Structures are given as C-alpha cells and as structure tokens.
mmCIF file of C-alpha atoms in Angstrom:
data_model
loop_
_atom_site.group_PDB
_atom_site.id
_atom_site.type_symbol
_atom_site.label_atom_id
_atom_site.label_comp_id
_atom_site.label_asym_id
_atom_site.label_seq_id
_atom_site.Cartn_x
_atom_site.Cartn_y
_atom_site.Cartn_z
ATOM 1 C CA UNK S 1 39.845 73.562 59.129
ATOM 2 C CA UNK S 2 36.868 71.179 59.537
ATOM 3 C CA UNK S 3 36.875 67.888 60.787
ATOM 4 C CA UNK S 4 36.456 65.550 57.282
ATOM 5 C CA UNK S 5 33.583 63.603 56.230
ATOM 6 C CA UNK S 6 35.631 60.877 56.451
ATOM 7 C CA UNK S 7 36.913 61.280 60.078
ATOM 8 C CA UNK S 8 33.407 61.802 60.995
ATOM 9 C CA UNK S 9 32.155 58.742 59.554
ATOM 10 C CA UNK S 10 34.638 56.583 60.431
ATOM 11 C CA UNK S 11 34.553 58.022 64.512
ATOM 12 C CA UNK S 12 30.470 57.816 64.398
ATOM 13 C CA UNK S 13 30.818 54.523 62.296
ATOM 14 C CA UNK S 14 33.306 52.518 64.325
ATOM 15 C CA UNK S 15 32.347 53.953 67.687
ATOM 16 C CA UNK S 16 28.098 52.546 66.936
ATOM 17 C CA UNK S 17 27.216 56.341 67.339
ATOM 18 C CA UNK S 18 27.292 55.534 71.437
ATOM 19 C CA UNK S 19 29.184 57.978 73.833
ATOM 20 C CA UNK S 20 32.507 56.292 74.888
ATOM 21 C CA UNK S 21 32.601 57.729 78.459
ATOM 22 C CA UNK S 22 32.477 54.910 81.216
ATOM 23 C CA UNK S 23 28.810 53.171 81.997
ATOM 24 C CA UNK S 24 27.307 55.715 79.106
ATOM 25 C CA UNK S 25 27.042 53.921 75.778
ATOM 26 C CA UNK S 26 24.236 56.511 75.006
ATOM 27 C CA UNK S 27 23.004 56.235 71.447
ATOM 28 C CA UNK S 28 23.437 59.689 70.191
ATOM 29 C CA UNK S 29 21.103 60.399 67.316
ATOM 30 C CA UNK S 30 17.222 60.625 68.307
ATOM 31 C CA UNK S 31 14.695 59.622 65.426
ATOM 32 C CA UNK S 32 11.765 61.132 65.956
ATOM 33 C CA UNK S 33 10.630 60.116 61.697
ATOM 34 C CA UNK S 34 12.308 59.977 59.039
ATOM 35 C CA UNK S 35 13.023 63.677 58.860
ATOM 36 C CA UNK S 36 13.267 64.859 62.094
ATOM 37 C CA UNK S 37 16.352 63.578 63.704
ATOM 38 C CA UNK S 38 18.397 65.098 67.362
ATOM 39 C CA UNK S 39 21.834 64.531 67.286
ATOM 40 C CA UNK S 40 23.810 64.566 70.951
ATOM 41 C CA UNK S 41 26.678 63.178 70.068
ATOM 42 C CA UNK S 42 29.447 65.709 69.720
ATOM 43 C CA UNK S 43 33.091 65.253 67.976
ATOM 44 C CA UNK S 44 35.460 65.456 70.898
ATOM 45 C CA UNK S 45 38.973 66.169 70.641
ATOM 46 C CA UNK S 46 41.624 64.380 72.405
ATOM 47 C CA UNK S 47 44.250 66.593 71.742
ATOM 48 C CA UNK S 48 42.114 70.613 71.190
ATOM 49 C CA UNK S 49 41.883 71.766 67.918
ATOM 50 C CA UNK S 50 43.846 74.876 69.689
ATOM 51 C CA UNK S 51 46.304 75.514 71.250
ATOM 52 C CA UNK S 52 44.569 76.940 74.152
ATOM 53 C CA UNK S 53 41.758 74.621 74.498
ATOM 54 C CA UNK S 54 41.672 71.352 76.470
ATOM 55 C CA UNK S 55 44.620 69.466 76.303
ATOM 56 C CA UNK S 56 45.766 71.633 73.396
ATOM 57 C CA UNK S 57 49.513 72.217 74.810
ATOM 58 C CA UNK S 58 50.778 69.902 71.692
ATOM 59 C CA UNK S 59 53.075 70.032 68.380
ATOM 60 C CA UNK S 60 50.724 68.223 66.845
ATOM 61 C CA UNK S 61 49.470 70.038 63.847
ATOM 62 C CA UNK S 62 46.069 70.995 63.108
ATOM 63 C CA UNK S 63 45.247 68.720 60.164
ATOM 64 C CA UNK S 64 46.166 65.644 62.628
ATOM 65 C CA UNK S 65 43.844 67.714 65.600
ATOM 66 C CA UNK S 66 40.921 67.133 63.524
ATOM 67 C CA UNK S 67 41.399 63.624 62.275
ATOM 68 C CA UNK S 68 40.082 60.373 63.703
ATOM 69 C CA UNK S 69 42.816 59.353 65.917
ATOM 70 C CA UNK S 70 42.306 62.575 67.793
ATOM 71 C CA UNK S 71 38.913 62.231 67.921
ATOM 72 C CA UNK S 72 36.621 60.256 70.450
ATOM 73 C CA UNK S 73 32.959 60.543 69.974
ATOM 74 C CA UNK S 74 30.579 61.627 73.169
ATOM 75 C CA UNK S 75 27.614 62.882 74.505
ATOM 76 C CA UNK S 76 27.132 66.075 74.986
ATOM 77 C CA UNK S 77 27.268 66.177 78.791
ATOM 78 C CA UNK S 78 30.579 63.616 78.811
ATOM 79 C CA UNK S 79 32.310 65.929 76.158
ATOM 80 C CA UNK S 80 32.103 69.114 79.015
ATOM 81 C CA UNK S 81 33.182 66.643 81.682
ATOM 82 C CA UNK S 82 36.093 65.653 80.020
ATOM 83 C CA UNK S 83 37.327 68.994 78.520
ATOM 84 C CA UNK S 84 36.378 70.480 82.542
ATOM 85 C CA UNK S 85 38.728 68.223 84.491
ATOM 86 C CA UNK S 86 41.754 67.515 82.134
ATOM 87 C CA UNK S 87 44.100 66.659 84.710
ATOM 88 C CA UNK S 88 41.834 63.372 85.168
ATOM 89 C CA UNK S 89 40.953 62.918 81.194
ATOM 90 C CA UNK S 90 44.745 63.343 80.084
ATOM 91 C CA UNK S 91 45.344 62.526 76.450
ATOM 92 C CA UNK S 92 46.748 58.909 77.311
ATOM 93 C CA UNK S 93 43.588 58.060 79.032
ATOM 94 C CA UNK S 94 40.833 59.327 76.716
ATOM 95 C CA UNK S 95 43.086 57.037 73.707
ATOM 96 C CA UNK S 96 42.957 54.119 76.378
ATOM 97 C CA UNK S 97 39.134 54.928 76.606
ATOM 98 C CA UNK S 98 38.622 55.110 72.945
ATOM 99 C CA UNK S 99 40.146 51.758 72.403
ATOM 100 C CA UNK S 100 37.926 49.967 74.953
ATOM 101 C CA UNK S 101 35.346 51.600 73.378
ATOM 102 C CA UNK S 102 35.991 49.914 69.938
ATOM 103 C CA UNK S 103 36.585 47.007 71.397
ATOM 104 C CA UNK S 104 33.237 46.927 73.034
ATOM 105 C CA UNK S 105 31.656 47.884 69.729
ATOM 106 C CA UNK S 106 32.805 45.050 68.220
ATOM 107 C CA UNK S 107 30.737 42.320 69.944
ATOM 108 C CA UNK S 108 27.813 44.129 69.000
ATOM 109 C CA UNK S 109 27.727 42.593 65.639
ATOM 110 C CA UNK S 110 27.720 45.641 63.311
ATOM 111 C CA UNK S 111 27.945 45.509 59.672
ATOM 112 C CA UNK S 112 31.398 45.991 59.421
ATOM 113 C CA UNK S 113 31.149 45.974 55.690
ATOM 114 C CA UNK S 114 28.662 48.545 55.811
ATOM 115 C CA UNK S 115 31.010 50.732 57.524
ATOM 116 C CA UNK S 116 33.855 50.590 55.008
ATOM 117 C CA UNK S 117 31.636 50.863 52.222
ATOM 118 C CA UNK S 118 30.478 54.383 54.106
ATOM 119 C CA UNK S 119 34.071 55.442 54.357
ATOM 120 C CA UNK S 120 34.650 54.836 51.232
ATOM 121 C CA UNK S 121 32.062 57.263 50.005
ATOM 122 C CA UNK S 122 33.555 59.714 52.816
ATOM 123 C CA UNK S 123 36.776 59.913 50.618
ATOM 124 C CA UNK S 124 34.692 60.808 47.614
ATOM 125 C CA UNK S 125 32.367 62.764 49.523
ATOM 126 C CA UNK S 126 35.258 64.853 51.086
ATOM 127 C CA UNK S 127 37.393 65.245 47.324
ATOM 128 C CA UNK S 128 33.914 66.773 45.602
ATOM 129 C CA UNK S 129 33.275 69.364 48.557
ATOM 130 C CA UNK S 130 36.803 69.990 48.202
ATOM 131 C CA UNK S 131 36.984 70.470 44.356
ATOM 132 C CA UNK S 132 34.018 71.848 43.909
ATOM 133 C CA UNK S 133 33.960 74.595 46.800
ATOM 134 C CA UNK S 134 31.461 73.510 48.279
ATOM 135 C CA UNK S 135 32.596 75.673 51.350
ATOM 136 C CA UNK S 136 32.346 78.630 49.235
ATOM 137 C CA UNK S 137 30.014 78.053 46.693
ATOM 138 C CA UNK S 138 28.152 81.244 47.336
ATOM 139 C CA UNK S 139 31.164 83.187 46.492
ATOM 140 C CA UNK S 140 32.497 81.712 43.945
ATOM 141 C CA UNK S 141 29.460 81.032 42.131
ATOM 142 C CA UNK S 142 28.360 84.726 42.341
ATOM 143 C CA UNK S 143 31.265 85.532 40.045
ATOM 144 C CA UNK S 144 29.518 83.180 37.679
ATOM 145 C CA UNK S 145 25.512 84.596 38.249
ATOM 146 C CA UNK S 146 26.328 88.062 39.009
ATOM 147 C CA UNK S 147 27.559 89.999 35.913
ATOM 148 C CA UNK S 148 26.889 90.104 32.029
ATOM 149 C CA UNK S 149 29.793 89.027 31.884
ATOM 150 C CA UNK S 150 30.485 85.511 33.797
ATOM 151 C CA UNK S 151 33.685 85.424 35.891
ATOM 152 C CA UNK S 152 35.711 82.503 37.318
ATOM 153 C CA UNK S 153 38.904 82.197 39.747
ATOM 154 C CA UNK S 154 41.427 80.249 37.944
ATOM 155 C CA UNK S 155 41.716 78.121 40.909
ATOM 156 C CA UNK S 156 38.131 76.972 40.985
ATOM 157 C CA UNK S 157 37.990 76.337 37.226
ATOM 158 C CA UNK S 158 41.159 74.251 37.282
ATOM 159 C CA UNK S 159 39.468 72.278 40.595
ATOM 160 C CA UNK S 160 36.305 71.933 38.537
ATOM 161 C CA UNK S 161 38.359 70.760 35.882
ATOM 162 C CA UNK S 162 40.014 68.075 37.899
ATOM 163 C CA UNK S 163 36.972 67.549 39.286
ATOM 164 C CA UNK S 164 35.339 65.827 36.101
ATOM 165 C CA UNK S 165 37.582 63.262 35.483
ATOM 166 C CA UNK S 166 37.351 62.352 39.246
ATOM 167 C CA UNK S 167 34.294 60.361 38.522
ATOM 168 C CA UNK S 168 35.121 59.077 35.628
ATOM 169 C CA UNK S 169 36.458 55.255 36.337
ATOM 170 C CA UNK S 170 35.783 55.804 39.741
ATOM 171 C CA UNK S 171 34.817 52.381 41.664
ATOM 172 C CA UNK S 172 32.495 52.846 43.862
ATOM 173 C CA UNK S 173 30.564 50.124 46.815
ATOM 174 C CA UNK S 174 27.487 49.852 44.852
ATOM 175 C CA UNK S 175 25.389 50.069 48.479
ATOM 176 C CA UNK S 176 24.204 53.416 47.974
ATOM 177 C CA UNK S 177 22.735 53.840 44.478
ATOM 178 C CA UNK S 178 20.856 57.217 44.826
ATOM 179 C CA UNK S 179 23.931 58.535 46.158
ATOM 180 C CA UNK S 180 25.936 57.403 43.072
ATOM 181 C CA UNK S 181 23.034 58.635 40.720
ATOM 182 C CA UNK S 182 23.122 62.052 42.108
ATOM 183 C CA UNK S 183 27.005 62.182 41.912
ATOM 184 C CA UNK S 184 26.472 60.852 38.205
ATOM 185 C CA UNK S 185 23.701 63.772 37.421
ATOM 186 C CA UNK S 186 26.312 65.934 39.400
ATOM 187 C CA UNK S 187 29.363 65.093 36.914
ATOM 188 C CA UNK S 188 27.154 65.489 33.834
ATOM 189 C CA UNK S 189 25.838 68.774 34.655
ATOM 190 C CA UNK S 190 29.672 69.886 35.613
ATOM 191 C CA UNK S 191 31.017 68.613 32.461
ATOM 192 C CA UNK S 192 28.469 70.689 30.301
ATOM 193 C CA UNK S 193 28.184 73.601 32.450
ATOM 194 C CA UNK S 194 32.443 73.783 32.487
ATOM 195 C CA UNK S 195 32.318 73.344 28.982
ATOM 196 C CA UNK S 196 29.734 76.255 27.908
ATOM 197 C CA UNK S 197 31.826 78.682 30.395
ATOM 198 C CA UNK S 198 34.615 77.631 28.453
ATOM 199 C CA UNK S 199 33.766 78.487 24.936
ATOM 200 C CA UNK S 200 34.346 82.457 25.348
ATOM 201 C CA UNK S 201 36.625 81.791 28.683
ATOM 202 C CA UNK S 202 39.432 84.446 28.451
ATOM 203 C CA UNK S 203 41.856 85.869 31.486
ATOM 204 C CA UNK S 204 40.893 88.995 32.836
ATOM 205 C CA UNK S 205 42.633 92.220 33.932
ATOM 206 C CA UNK S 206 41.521 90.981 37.478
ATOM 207 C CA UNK S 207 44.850 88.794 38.578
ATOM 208 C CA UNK S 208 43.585 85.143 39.333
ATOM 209 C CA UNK S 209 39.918 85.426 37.148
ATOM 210 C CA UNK S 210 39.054 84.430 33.937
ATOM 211 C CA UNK S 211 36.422 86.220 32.422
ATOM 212 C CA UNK S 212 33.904 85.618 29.081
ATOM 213 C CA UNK S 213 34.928 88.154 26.089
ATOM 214 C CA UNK S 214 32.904 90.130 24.699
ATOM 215 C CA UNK S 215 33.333 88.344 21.189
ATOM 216 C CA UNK S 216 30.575 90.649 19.354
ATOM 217 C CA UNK S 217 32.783 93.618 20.086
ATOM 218 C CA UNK S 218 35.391 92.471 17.563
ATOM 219 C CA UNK S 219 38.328 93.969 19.411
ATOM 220 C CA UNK S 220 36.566 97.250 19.155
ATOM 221 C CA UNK S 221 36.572 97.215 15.017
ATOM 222 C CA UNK S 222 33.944 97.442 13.143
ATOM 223 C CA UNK S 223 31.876 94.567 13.683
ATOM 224 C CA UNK S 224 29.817 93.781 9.979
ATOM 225 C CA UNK S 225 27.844 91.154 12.168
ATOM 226 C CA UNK S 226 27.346 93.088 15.328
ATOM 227 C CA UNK S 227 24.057 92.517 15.819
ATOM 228 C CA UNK S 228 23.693 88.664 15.238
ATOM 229 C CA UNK S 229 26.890 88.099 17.705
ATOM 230 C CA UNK S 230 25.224 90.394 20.160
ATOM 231 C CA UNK S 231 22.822 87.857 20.418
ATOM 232 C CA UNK S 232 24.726 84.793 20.356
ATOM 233 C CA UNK S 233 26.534 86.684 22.980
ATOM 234 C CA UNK S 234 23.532 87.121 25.234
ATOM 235 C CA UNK S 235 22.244 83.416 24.693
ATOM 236 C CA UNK S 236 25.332 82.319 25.707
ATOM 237 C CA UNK S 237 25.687 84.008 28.849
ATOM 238 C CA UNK S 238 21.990 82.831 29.856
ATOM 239 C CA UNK S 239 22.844 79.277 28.863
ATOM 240 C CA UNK S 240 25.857 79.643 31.188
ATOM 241 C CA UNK S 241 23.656 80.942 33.741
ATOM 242 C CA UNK S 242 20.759 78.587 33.514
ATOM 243 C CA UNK S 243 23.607 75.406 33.902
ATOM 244 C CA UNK S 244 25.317 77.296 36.898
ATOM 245 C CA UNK S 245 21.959 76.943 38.225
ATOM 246 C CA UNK S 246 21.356 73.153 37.287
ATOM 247 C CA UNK S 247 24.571 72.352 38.937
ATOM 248 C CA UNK S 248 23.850 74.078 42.011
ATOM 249 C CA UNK S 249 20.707 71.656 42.131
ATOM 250 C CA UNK S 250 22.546 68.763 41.142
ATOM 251 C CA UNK S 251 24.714 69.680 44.011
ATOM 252 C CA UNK S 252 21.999 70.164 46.693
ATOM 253 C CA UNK S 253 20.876 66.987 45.229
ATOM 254 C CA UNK S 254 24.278 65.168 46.112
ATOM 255 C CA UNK S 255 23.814 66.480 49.420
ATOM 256 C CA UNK S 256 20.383 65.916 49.983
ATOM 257 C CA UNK S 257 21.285 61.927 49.313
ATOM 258 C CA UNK S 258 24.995 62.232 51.408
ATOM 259 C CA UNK S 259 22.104 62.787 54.604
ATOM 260 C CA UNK S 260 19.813 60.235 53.392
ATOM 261 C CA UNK S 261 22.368 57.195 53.069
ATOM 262 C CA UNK S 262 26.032 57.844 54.101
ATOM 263 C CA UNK S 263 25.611 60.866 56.736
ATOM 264 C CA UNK S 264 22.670 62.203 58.395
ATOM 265 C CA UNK S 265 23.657 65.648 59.678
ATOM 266 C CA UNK S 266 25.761 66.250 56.456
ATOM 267 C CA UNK S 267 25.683 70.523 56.406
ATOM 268 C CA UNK S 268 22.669 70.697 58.523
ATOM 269 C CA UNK S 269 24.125 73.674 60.435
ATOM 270 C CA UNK S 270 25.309 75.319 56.826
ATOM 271 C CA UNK S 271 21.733 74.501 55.024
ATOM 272 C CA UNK S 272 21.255 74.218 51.118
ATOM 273 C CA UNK S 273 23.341 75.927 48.406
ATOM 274 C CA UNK S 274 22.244 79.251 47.750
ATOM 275 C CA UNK S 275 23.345 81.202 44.996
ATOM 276 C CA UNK S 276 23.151 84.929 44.173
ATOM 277 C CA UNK S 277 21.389 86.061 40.610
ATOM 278 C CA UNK S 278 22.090 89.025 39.302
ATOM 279 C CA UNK S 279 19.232 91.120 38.283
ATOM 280 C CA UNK S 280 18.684 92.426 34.704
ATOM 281 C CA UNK S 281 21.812 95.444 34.114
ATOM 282 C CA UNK S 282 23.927 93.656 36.994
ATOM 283 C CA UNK S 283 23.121 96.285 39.499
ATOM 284 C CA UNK S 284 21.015 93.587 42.308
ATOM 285 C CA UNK S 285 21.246 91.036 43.699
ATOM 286 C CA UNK S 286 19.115 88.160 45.068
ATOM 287 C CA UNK S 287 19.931 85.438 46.935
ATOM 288 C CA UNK S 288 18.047 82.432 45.813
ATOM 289 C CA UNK S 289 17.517 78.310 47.028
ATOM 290 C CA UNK S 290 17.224 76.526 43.503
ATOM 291 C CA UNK S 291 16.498 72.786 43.662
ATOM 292 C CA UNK S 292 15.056 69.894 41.838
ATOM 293 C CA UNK S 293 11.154 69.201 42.443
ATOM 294 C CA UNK S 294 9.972 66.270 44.083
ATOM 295 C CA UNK S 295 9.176 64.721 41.014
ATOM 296 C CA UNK S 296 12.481 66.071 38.678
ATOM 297 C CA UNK S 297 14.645 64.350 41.727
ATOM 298 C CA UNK S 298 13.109 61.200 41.296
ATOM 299 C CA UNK S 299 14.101 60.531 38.064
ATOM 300 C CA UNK S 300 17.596 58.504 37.491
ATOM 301 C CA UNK S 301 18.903 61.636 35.445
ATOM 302 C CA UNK S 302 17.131 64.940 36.551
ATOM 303 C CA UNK S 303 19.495 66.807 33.700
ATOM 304 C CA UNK S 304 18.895 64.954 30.518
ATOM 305 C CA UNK S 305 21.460 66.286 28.458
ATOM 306 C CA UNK S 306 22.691 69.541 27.184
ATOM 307 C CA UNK S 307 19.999 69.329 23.880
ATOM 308 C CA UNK S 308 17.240 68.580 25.931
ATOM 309 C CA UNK S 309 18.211 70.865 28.616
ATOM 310 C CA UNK S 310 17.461 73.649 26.100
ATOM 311 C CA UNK S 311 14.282 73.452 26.400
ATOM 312 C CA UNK S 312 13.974 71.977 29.870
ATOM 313 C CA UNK S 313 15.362 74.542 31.728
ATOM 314 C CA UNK S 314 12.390 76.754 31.041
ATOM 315 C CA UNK S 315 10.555 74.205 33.474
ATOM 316 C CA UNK S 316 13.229 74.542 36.321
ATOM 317 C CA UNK S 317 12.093 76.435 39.613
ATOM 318 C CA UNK S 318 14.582 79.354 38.425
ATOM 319 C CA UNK S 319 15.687 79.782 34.632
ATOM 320 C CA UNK S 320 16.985 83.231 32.452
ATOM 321 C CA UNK S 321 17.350 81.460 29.235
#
C-alpha cells in the first residue's frame, strides 16, 4: 500500500516542500525548466511502514503508517539520519519536530487556500486511480486489447461503473481548469467506451470475467444472417478497441495535467500508461504508449463524441477500426 495522493500533498503542501530536520529548511524540488525538475525531498515515516523498519515496533496498522500524521517530509540526507539513530529520533520527537515545523511554515505567508484547493483535487485524484486501476491498468486493460473477444473482471467494470457517476455533480475548486478538462474528456471517453463494451457484455466460464458473445454465432443454430452479424461483430470489437485506446490517452492526459498543476512527480517512477494490443489472430502481443498529440491535447475536448469519434479515430497515433 502506497502512500495517497492526498497524504502526499497535504505533507509536501503544509510542510512548504522544506526538510523539517533542525537548521535545514532545504527546499526540496530543484527546477532546472519547466520540464526538468530534481526532487530530494523524501516521504519519511514516523512510525515504518514495517514492522521491522525504523521505529516500526507499533500496532498501528498499515493504512495509518502511510498517512499524513505518520509522515514528516525530509531531505534525503536527514531522512537516513533519522531512521540511523532512532533511539535519538523516537516517534514522540520527530511528531514534536513536525509540529514546529508547521508552525514555522506558517509565517511564511503561503497560499493557504491554494493548498486546500490542491487537497481537494488529491481526494479526487486518489478515488479515479483507485476506480479506474490505474495501478494495474496494464493488466486489466490487456483483457480488453488482447483477444477477439474483449474480456473484463467484474470488479473493474463495476469500479468503472461507479466511476462515471463520480464526476458527475462533482464540485470542484475551479483553480486548476486543465486539470478539470482532462478529467471531463476522461469521464466522456469512460462513459462511451463502458457503454460499447457493454452492448454484447456477457459472464464468462472464467469465474470473476465478463466476456463479449459471440452474437453472430446464434447459439450455434443456423444463423440466416451469419455473414452480416459477422461483421457487425468485428466492427464492434474494433470500436471497443479503438475507445480502450482513447481512454488510455484521456488517462495519460489526466496525468500528464495532475504533474503540471496539483503534483509534480505524480507516477514519474511508474511512467505513462501502456497498454498491450493484440496482433491480428490474438497470438502477439505489443506493448504500446498511445497519447494525444500536441495539438489533439490542446483542444478543450480531445474526444469529440462517440459520432465524430468514428471517423476521428482513424487520425489517432494508434487505431484498428
């Protein structure tokens, strides 16, 4: 289990991104451009995140171990000092240090608006990861791209399916609008793409996967219209295909803007999405980046609708249909 979005912003938010050890204050993200940034500032735990680690002797349970009041942000060099000499740097202290800390943070006159507004986009940012898979989305996803006939676990298809009414009604700050564009784009995409999966959506013999029938088969009886559904049957598996691959832009979209306004190192260490396409019979495999162009991200609505995407999709970067 991962320390949250969330606990990460509010840690790096309330803490100015400046080590708490003693006579430090170190600002711990180097901007070399606007592209290139160094982050040494590391997520220290107060209490470990095991049992065996620094200070880890503890009942406390893991979800709490990686939440913000368990957490004390440092440099790099601080964070070994600390987790080297724990007899000094008990868990009482490092809380007493962490609330000095704050408290010296806040005559530094930060936009303290700015920083709720930030975790308030954590909250969202950490439900869509969750919902969506985000974690997984190579996996799960592959079940999708990799067959002629798509495949879904029921539990990501019911978290997808919670997943697009999560937006809808949802208030949001209003500070970051490219960030709530892309999650926009994002929910459209879903809501098409979950409904075109659904159309043929049956369970499988597989326990826990729902699979697309075969509806030109007709049960194995004569079919008088075999050939016609055999090809409504194959355009709707590319269509299906083609919008798992919209949404896994719109999703490297999402993140591309969760590093450009609400946090910077947002799955720098995990990369972009990639998906694996099935080649033509189902027998390869190839891993693939897809993503929006330059110029398709800049518009206010890169996916324009499922009509329009019809014909759109043949411009995408990747596209079967």
């Amino acid at each position: 289990m991962s320390v949250s979005v969330r606990s990460q912003n509010m840690l790096w938010g309330r803490a100015a991104g400046r080590c708490a050890y003693p006579g430090c204050q170190l600002e711990l993200v180097h901007e070399d451009d606007a592209t290139d940034l160094t982050i040494i500032g590391e997520n220290c735990h107060i209490v470990a995140e095991k049992e065996d680690g620094p200070r880890g002797k503890s009942p406390m349970e893991l979800k709490d171990r990686n939440s913000y009041p368990n957490l004390i942000l440092m440099c790099r060099n601080h964070h070994k000092i600390i987790d080297s000499n724990e007899l000094t740097w008990t868990v009482e202290k490092l809380h007493e240090l962490k609330r000095e800390h704050n408290a010296w943070v806040q005559q530094l006159g930060l936009d303290v608006d700015r920083i709720q507004d930030d975790e308030d986009y954590s909250i969202l940012i950490d439900d869509w990861a969750a919902l969506c898979h985000i974690d997984t989305w190579y996996t799960w996803t592959s079940y999708v791209l990799g067959a002629s006939r798509p495949r879904i676990f029921e539990n990501v298809d019911q978290d997808l399916s919670a997943m697009r009414i999560k937006f809808i009604g949802k208030i949001l700050p209003g500070r970051h609008r490219s960030l709530e564009d892309a999650f926009a784009n994002f929910s459209r995409v879903l809501a098409d793409f979950h409904s075109t999966l659904h159309l043929h959506l049956m369970p499988s013999q597989s326990s826990g996967l729902l699979i697309t029938d075969k509806f030109y088969s007709n049960g194995g009886a004569y079919n008088p219209n075999y050939e016609i559904d055999s090809q409504r049957y194959d355009e709707h598996v590319d269509l299906v295909i083609d919008l798992m691959l919209e949404l896994t832009r719109a999703a490297n979209l999402v993140c591309d803007q969760i590093r450009s306004t609400v946090f910077r190192s947002y799955r720098r260490k995990d990369g972009h999405l990639m998906v694996a396409l099935g080649a033509a019979g189902g027998f390869s495999y190839e891993t693939i980046l897809t993503r929006y162009s330059a110029l398709e991200a800049a518009q206010l609505q890169p996916y324009p609708g499922l009509a329009a995407f019809l014909t759109v999709r043949r411009s995408r970067d990747r596209f079967v249909g």
